[in-house]
Coordinates of C-alpha atoms and ligand atoms in Angstrom, one line a residue:
M1 CA 59.1 280.5 115.9
P2 CA 59.6 281.2 119.6
R3 CA 61.7 284.2 120.5
P4 CA 64.9 282.9 122.0
P5 CA 65.5 283.7 125.7
F6 CA 67.7 286.7 126.3
P7 CA 71.3 285.8 127.3
R8 CA 72.2 286.5 130.9
N9 CA 75.9 287.3 130.3
L10 CA 78.4 288.1 127.7
R11 CA 79.5 284.5 127.3
E12 CA 76.0 283.3 126.6
F13 CA 75.4 286.2 124.3
Q14 CA 78.4 285.4 122.2
R15 CA 77.3 281.8 122.0
Q16 CA 73.8 282.7 121.0
F17 CA 74.7 285.4 118.4
A18 CA 77.9 283.9 117.0
T19 CA 77.0 284.1 113.4
E20 CA 75.2 286.4 110.9
E21 CA 72.6 283.7 110.4
A22 CA 71.8 283.5 114.2
C23 CA 71.4 287.3 114.3
Q24 CA 69.1 287.2 111.3
Q25 CA 67.0 284.5 112.9
Y26 CA 66.6 286.7 115.9
L27 CA 65.5 289.7 113.7
A28 CA 63.0 287.4 112.1
A29 CA 61.7 286.2 115.4
C30 CA 61.2 289.8 116.5
R31 CA 59.5 290.7 113.3
W32 CA 57.2 287.7 113.2
P33 CA 56.6 286.6 116.8
D34 CA 53.8 284.3 115.6
G35 CA 55.7 283.0 112.6
F36 CA 56.4 284.3 109.1
R37 CA 53.4 285.7 107.2
C38 CA 54.0 287.0 103.7
P39 CA 52.8 290.7 103.6
R40 CA 51.7 290.2 100.0
C41 CA 50.0 286.8 99.9
V42 CA 49.9 285.8 103.6
Y43 CA 51.6 282.5 102.9
G44 CA 53.4 281.1 106.0
R45 CA 56.7 279.8 104.7
A46 CA 59.8 281.6 103.5
Y47 CA 63.4 281.0 102.4
A48 CA 66.2 282.9 104.2
L49 CA 68.4 284.9 101.8
V50 CA 71.2 285.3 104.2
T51 CA 73.6 287.4 102.1
H52 CA 70.8 289.9 101.4
R53 CA 69.4 289.9 104.9
R54 CA 66.0 289.1 103.4
W55 CA 63.3 286.4 103.6
E56 CA 61.6 285.4 100.4
C57 CA 58.0 284.1 100.4
A58 CA 58.0 280.4 99.3
S59 CA 54.8 280.9 97.4
C60 CA 54.8 284.3 95.6
G61 CA 58.5 285.1 95.8
H62 CA 58.0 288.4 97.6
Q63 CA 61.1 289.5 99.5
V64 CA 61.0 291.1 103.0
S65 CA 64.0 292.9 104.4
L66 CA 64.8 291.8 108.0
T67 CA 66.5 295.1 108.8
A68 CA 63.8 297.5 107.4
G69 CA 62.7 299.9 110.1
T70 CA 65.7 299.2 112.3
I71 CA 68.9 301.0 112.8
L72 CA 70.6 298.1 111.1
H73 CA 69.1 298.9 107.7
N74 CA 71.7 299.2 104.9
T75 CA 74.6 298.7 107.2
K76 CA 77.7 297.0 105.8
T77 CA 78.9 296.1 109.3
P78 CA 78.3 292.4 110.3
L79 CA 75.2 292.0 112.5
T80 CA 77.3 290.0 115.0
Q81 CA 79.3 293.2 115.6
W82 CA 76.1 295.3 115.9
F83 CA 74.6 292.9 118.3
W84 CA 77.7 292.8 120.4
A85 CA 78.1 296.6 120.6
T86 CA 74.4 297.0 121.4
Y87 CA 74.6 294.4 124.2
L88 CA 77.6 296.2 125.7
M89 CA 75.8 299.5 125.4
T90 CA 72.7 298.3 127.2
T91 CA 74.3 296.1 129.9
D92 CA 77.5 297.9 130.9
K93 CA 76.6 300.3 133.7
R94 CA 79.6 302.5 133.0
G95 CA 78.7 302.9 129.4
I96 CA 81.3 302.3 126.7
S97 CA 83.6 304.4 124.6
A98 CA 84.2 303.9 120.9
L99 CA 87.8 302.9 121.6
L100 CA 86.7 300.1 124.0
V101 CA 84.2 298.8 121.4
Q102 CA 86.9 298.9 118.7
R103 CA 89.2 296.9 120.9
Q104 CA 86.6 294.4 122.2
L105 CA 85.2 293.7 118.8
G106 CA 88.6 293.7 117.1
L107 CA 87.5 296.3 114.6
R108 CA 90.1 297.6 112.2
R109 CA 88.7 301.1 112.0
Y110 CA 87.9 303.3 114.9
E111 CA 85.3 305.1 112.8
T112 CA 83.1 302.0 112.6
A113 CA 82.9 301.7 116.3
W114 CA 82.3 305.4 116.6
M115 CA 79.5 305.3 114.0
M116 CA 77.8 302.4 115.8
L117 CA 77.8 304.1 119.2
H118 CA 76.6 307.3 117.7
K119 CA 73.6 305.6 116.1
L120 CA 72.9 303.6 119.3
R121 CA 73.1 306.8 121.4
R122 CA 70.7 308.6 119.1
A123 CA 68.3 305.7 119.5
M124 CA 68.3 306.4 123.2
V125 CA 66.8 309.8 122.7
N126 CA 63.1 310.3 123.1
T127 CA 62.4 306.7 124.1
A128 CA 60.8 307.9 127.3
R129 CA 57.2 308.6 126.6
E130 CA 55.3 307.6 129.7
P131 CA 55.6 310.4 132.2
L132 CA 56.7 309.7 135.7
Y133 CA 53.9 309.5 138.3
G134 CA 53.2 309.1 142.0
D135 CA 55.8 310.6 144.5
V136 CA 58.6 312.3 142.5
E137 CA 61.7 313.9 144.0
M138 CA 63.2 316.8 142.0
D139 CA 66.4 318.6 142.3
D140 CA 68.9 320.7 140.2
T141 CA 72.6 320.3 139.9
W142 CA 75.6 321.7 138.0
V143 CA 77.5 319.5 135.6
G144 CA 80.9 320.7 134.6
G145 CA 83.0 321.0 137.6
P146 CA 84.1 324.0 139.7
Q147 CA 85.0 327.3 138.2
P148 CA 87.0 330.1 139.9
G149 CA 85.6 333.6 140.2
L150 CA 81.9 332.8 140.5
R151 CA 79.8 334.7 143.0
G152 CA 77.3 332.3 144.5
S153 CA 76.1 328.9 143.3
R154 CA 73.2 330.4 141.2
Q155 CA 75.2 332.7 139.0
L156 CA 74.4 332.0 135.3
K157 CA 76.4 334.7 133.5
G158 CA 79.7 333.4 132.3
R159 CA 79.1 330.0 133.7
K160 CA 80.8 327.2 131.9
A161 CA 78.9 324.4 133.7
A162 CA 75.5 323.3 132.7
M163 CA 72.4 323.3 134.9
V164 CA 70.5 320.0 135.0
L165 CA 67.1 319.3 136.4
V166 CA 66.5 315.8 137.7
A167 CA 63.3 314.0 138.6
V168 CA 63.2 310.6 140.3
E169 CA 60.1 308.4 141.1
K170 CA 60.0 307.4 144.7
R171 CA 59.1 303.8 145.2
G172 CA 59.3 303.4 148.9
E173 CA 63.0 303.6 149.7
V174 CA 64.2 302.9 146.2
S175 CA 64.1 304.9 143.0
G176 CA 61.9 304.1 140.1
R177 CA 62.3 305.7 136.7
I178 CA 64.2 309.0 136.2
R179 CA 64.3 312.0 133.9
M180 CA 67.1 314.5 133.3
A181 CA 67.3 317.6 131.2
V182 CA 69.7 320.5 130.6
I183 CA 67.9 323.7 131.5
P184 CA 68.9 327.3 130.9
D185 CA 67.9 328.5 134.4
I186 CA 65.8 327.5 137.4
K187 CA 62.9 330.0 136.8
Q188 CA 59.3 328.9 137.4
T189 CA 58.5 328.8 133.7
T190 CA 61.5 326.5 133.0
V191 CA 60.6 324.1 135.9
L192 CA 56.9 324.2 134.9
A193 CA 57.8 323.2 131.3
F194 CA 59.8 320.3 132.5
V195 CA 57.1 319.1 134.8
R196 CA 54.4 319.3 132.1
Q197 CA 56.6 317.2 129.8
H198 CA 57.8 314.6 132.3
I199 CA 55.4 314.3 135.2
A200 CA 51.8 313.1 135.1
P201 CA 49.1 315.2 136.7
G202 CA 48.0 313.9 140.1
S203 CA 51.7 313.3 141.1
T204 CA 53.3 314.8 144.2
I205 CA 56.7 316.6 143.7
Y206 CA 59.1 316.8 146.6
S207 CA 61.8 319.5 146.3
D208 CA 64.2 321.5 148.5
G209 CA 61.7 324.3 148.3
L210 CA 63.5 326.4 145.8
K211 CA 61.5 329.3 144.4
G212 CA 61.5 327.8 140.9
F213 CA 59.2 325.0 142.1
D214 CA 56.5 327.4 143.3
G215 CA 54.5 327.4 140.0
V216 CA 54.3 323.6 139.4
R217 CA 50.8 323.3 140.8
V218 CA 49.5 324.7 137.5
A219 CA 50.5 321.4 135.9
G220 CA 48.0 319.5 138.2
V221 CA 50.6 318.2 140.6
R222 CA 51.0 318.7 144.4
H223 CA 54.2 320.2 145.6
V224 CA 55.9 319.6 148.9
G225 CA 58.9 321.9 149.4
R226 CA 61.1 321.3 152.4
T227 CA 64.2 323.2 153.4
Q228 CA 67.4 321.2 152.7
P229 CA 69.8 321.0 155.6
V230 CA 73.1 323.0 155.0
R231 CA 75.9 321.2 153.3
T232 CA 78.0 320.7 156.4
A233 CA 75.0 319.1 158.2
L234 CA 74.4 316.8 155.2
R235 CA 78.0 315.7 155.4
R236 CA 77.5 314.9 159.1
G237 CA 74.7 312.6 158.1
V238 CA 71.6 314.7 158.5
P239 CA 69.2 313.2 156.0
S240 CA 68.5 315.1 152.7
V241 CA 65.0 316.1 151.9
V242 CA 65.4 314.6 148.4
P243 CA 67.7 311.5 149.0
L244 CA 66.8 309.7 145.8
A245 CA 67.4 312.7 143.6
D246 CA 70.7 313.2 145.4
R247 CA 71.8 309.7 144.7
A248 CA 70.8 309.9 141.0
I249 CA 72.8 313.1 140.7
G250 CA 75.8 311.5 142.5
N251 CA 75.7 308.5 140.1
L252 CA 75.4 310.8 137.1
Q253 CA 78.4 312.8 138.2
Q254 CA 80.4 309.6 138.8
W255 CA 79.5 308.2 135.5
L256 CA 80.3 311.4 133.5
I257 CA 83.7 311.6 135.2
G258 CA 84.5 307.9 134.8
T259 CA 83.4 307.3 131.3
Y260 CA 83.7 310.5 129.3
H261 CA 86.3 312.7 131.1
G262 CA 84.1 315.7 130.8
V263 CA 81.4 316.4 128.3
S264 CA 80.8 319.6 126.4
K265 CA 77.7 321.6 127.3
A266 CA 76.3 321.1 123.8
Q267 CA 76.6 317.3 124.0
L268 CA 75.4 316.9 127.5
Q269 CA 71.7 316.2 126.8
I270 CA 72.7 313.2 124.7
Y271 CA 74.7 311.8 127.6
L272 CA 71.8 312.5 130.0
D273 CA 69.5 310.6 127.7
E274 CA 71.9 307.7 127.7
F275 CA 72.2 307.7 131.5
V276 CA 68.4 307.8 131.9
F277 CA 67.8 305.1 129.3
R278 CA 70.1 302.7 131.0
H279 CA 68.8 303.5 134.5
N280 CA 65.2 303.1 133.5
R281 CA 65.8 299.7 131.8
R282 CA 68.4 298.3 134.2
R283 CA 66.1 295.4 135.0
Q284 CA 65.0 294.7 131.4
P285 CA 68.1 294.1 129.3
M286 CA 66.2 292.5 126.5
A287 CA 63.7 295.4 126.2
A288 CA 66.7 297.8 126.2
F289 CA 68.5 295.7 123.5
Q290 CA 65.4 295.6 121.2
T291 CA 64.6 299.3 121.7
L292 CA 68.1 300.3 120.7
L293 CA 68.1 298.2 117.6
G294 CA 64.7 299.5 116.7
L295 CA 63.2 296.1 116.7
G296 CA 60.0 297.5 118.3
T297 CA 57.4 295.3 119.7
G298 CA 57.5 292.6 117.0
R299 CA 54.5 294.3 115.4
P300 CA 55.9 296.7 112.7
P301 CA 53.5 299.3 111.4
T302 CA 51.2 298.0 108.7
P303 CA 52.6 298.6 105.2
Y304 CA 50.8 301.3 103.2
R305 CA 49.7 298.8 100.5
R306 CA 47.9 296.7 103.1
I307 CA 46.3 299.7 104.8
R308 CA 44.9 300.9 101.4
G309 CA 43.3 297.6 100.7
A310 CA 42.1 297.3 104.3
Q311 CA 43.7 293.8 104.2
D312 CA 45.0 294.4 107.7
L313 CA 41.4 294.2 108.9
A314 CA 40.7 290.9 107.2
P315 CA 40.8 287.9 109.6
A316 CA 43.9 285.8 109.5
P317 CA 43.4 282.7 107.3
Ligands
ZN1 ZN1 53.9 285.6 99.3

């Protein structure tokens, strides 16, 4: 059962996943990339029980859920709608609102759209496990707009905006993967904790030379801090010392304004995760789609029953 090629645009997508059966076929292809194999008796043929979203072994009658271990498990919403919402979520650079999903999918209830997006967004959290490496630009920014009555750009007390730390892999002139996190301050301990979590030892960090970056060497990285030209000089076209980080921050700010019309401080990290998820997979829409639905690698964890009997170690018949 070959995995179908991933659609290149929305029209192809709708054609490929037009029915519940087609969506279930795709789930099965992800679950058994080498063809169905009964987890109980290893028989290689099954009947599709479409209304139950299960496959039944043609030999022993054992039933396997197609949605187990995915975010689609036990959902009453048609798979066609889930697939569509997930596709929009992974491919639309601007991101999508629940209202837009409700309209595009013709859903009767706003709550259904909201719930789907909520689940998809949660699936975007903690998907980034491999730390950044190589040359990495870092910078901090405020998210949350201007606020009157502040003394200086580093004032934390009474500040409504949130401070965000950004790291971008430098791949020649273009950016590789990114990471973003809401931080309470720009102290050395805070920056160090971020670096330990997100950047591999042996990497080189480029920054604007802020004091907060002074302690990062403890994490096994090199640090090159260069003084950033003043803002008026930057506007005149003097190059930034962290151009890729600047661009990522600019894109983030644009996206937050354009899509969400301001995000509360408490919710911000979830939106940062969404932005990072989409950026890091912008060239792999299929991987993004599968990750979000929780389809994994096509090799689900071995069921407990099989581990206990060490059947998973037995050679395939
Ligand atoms: Zn069987």
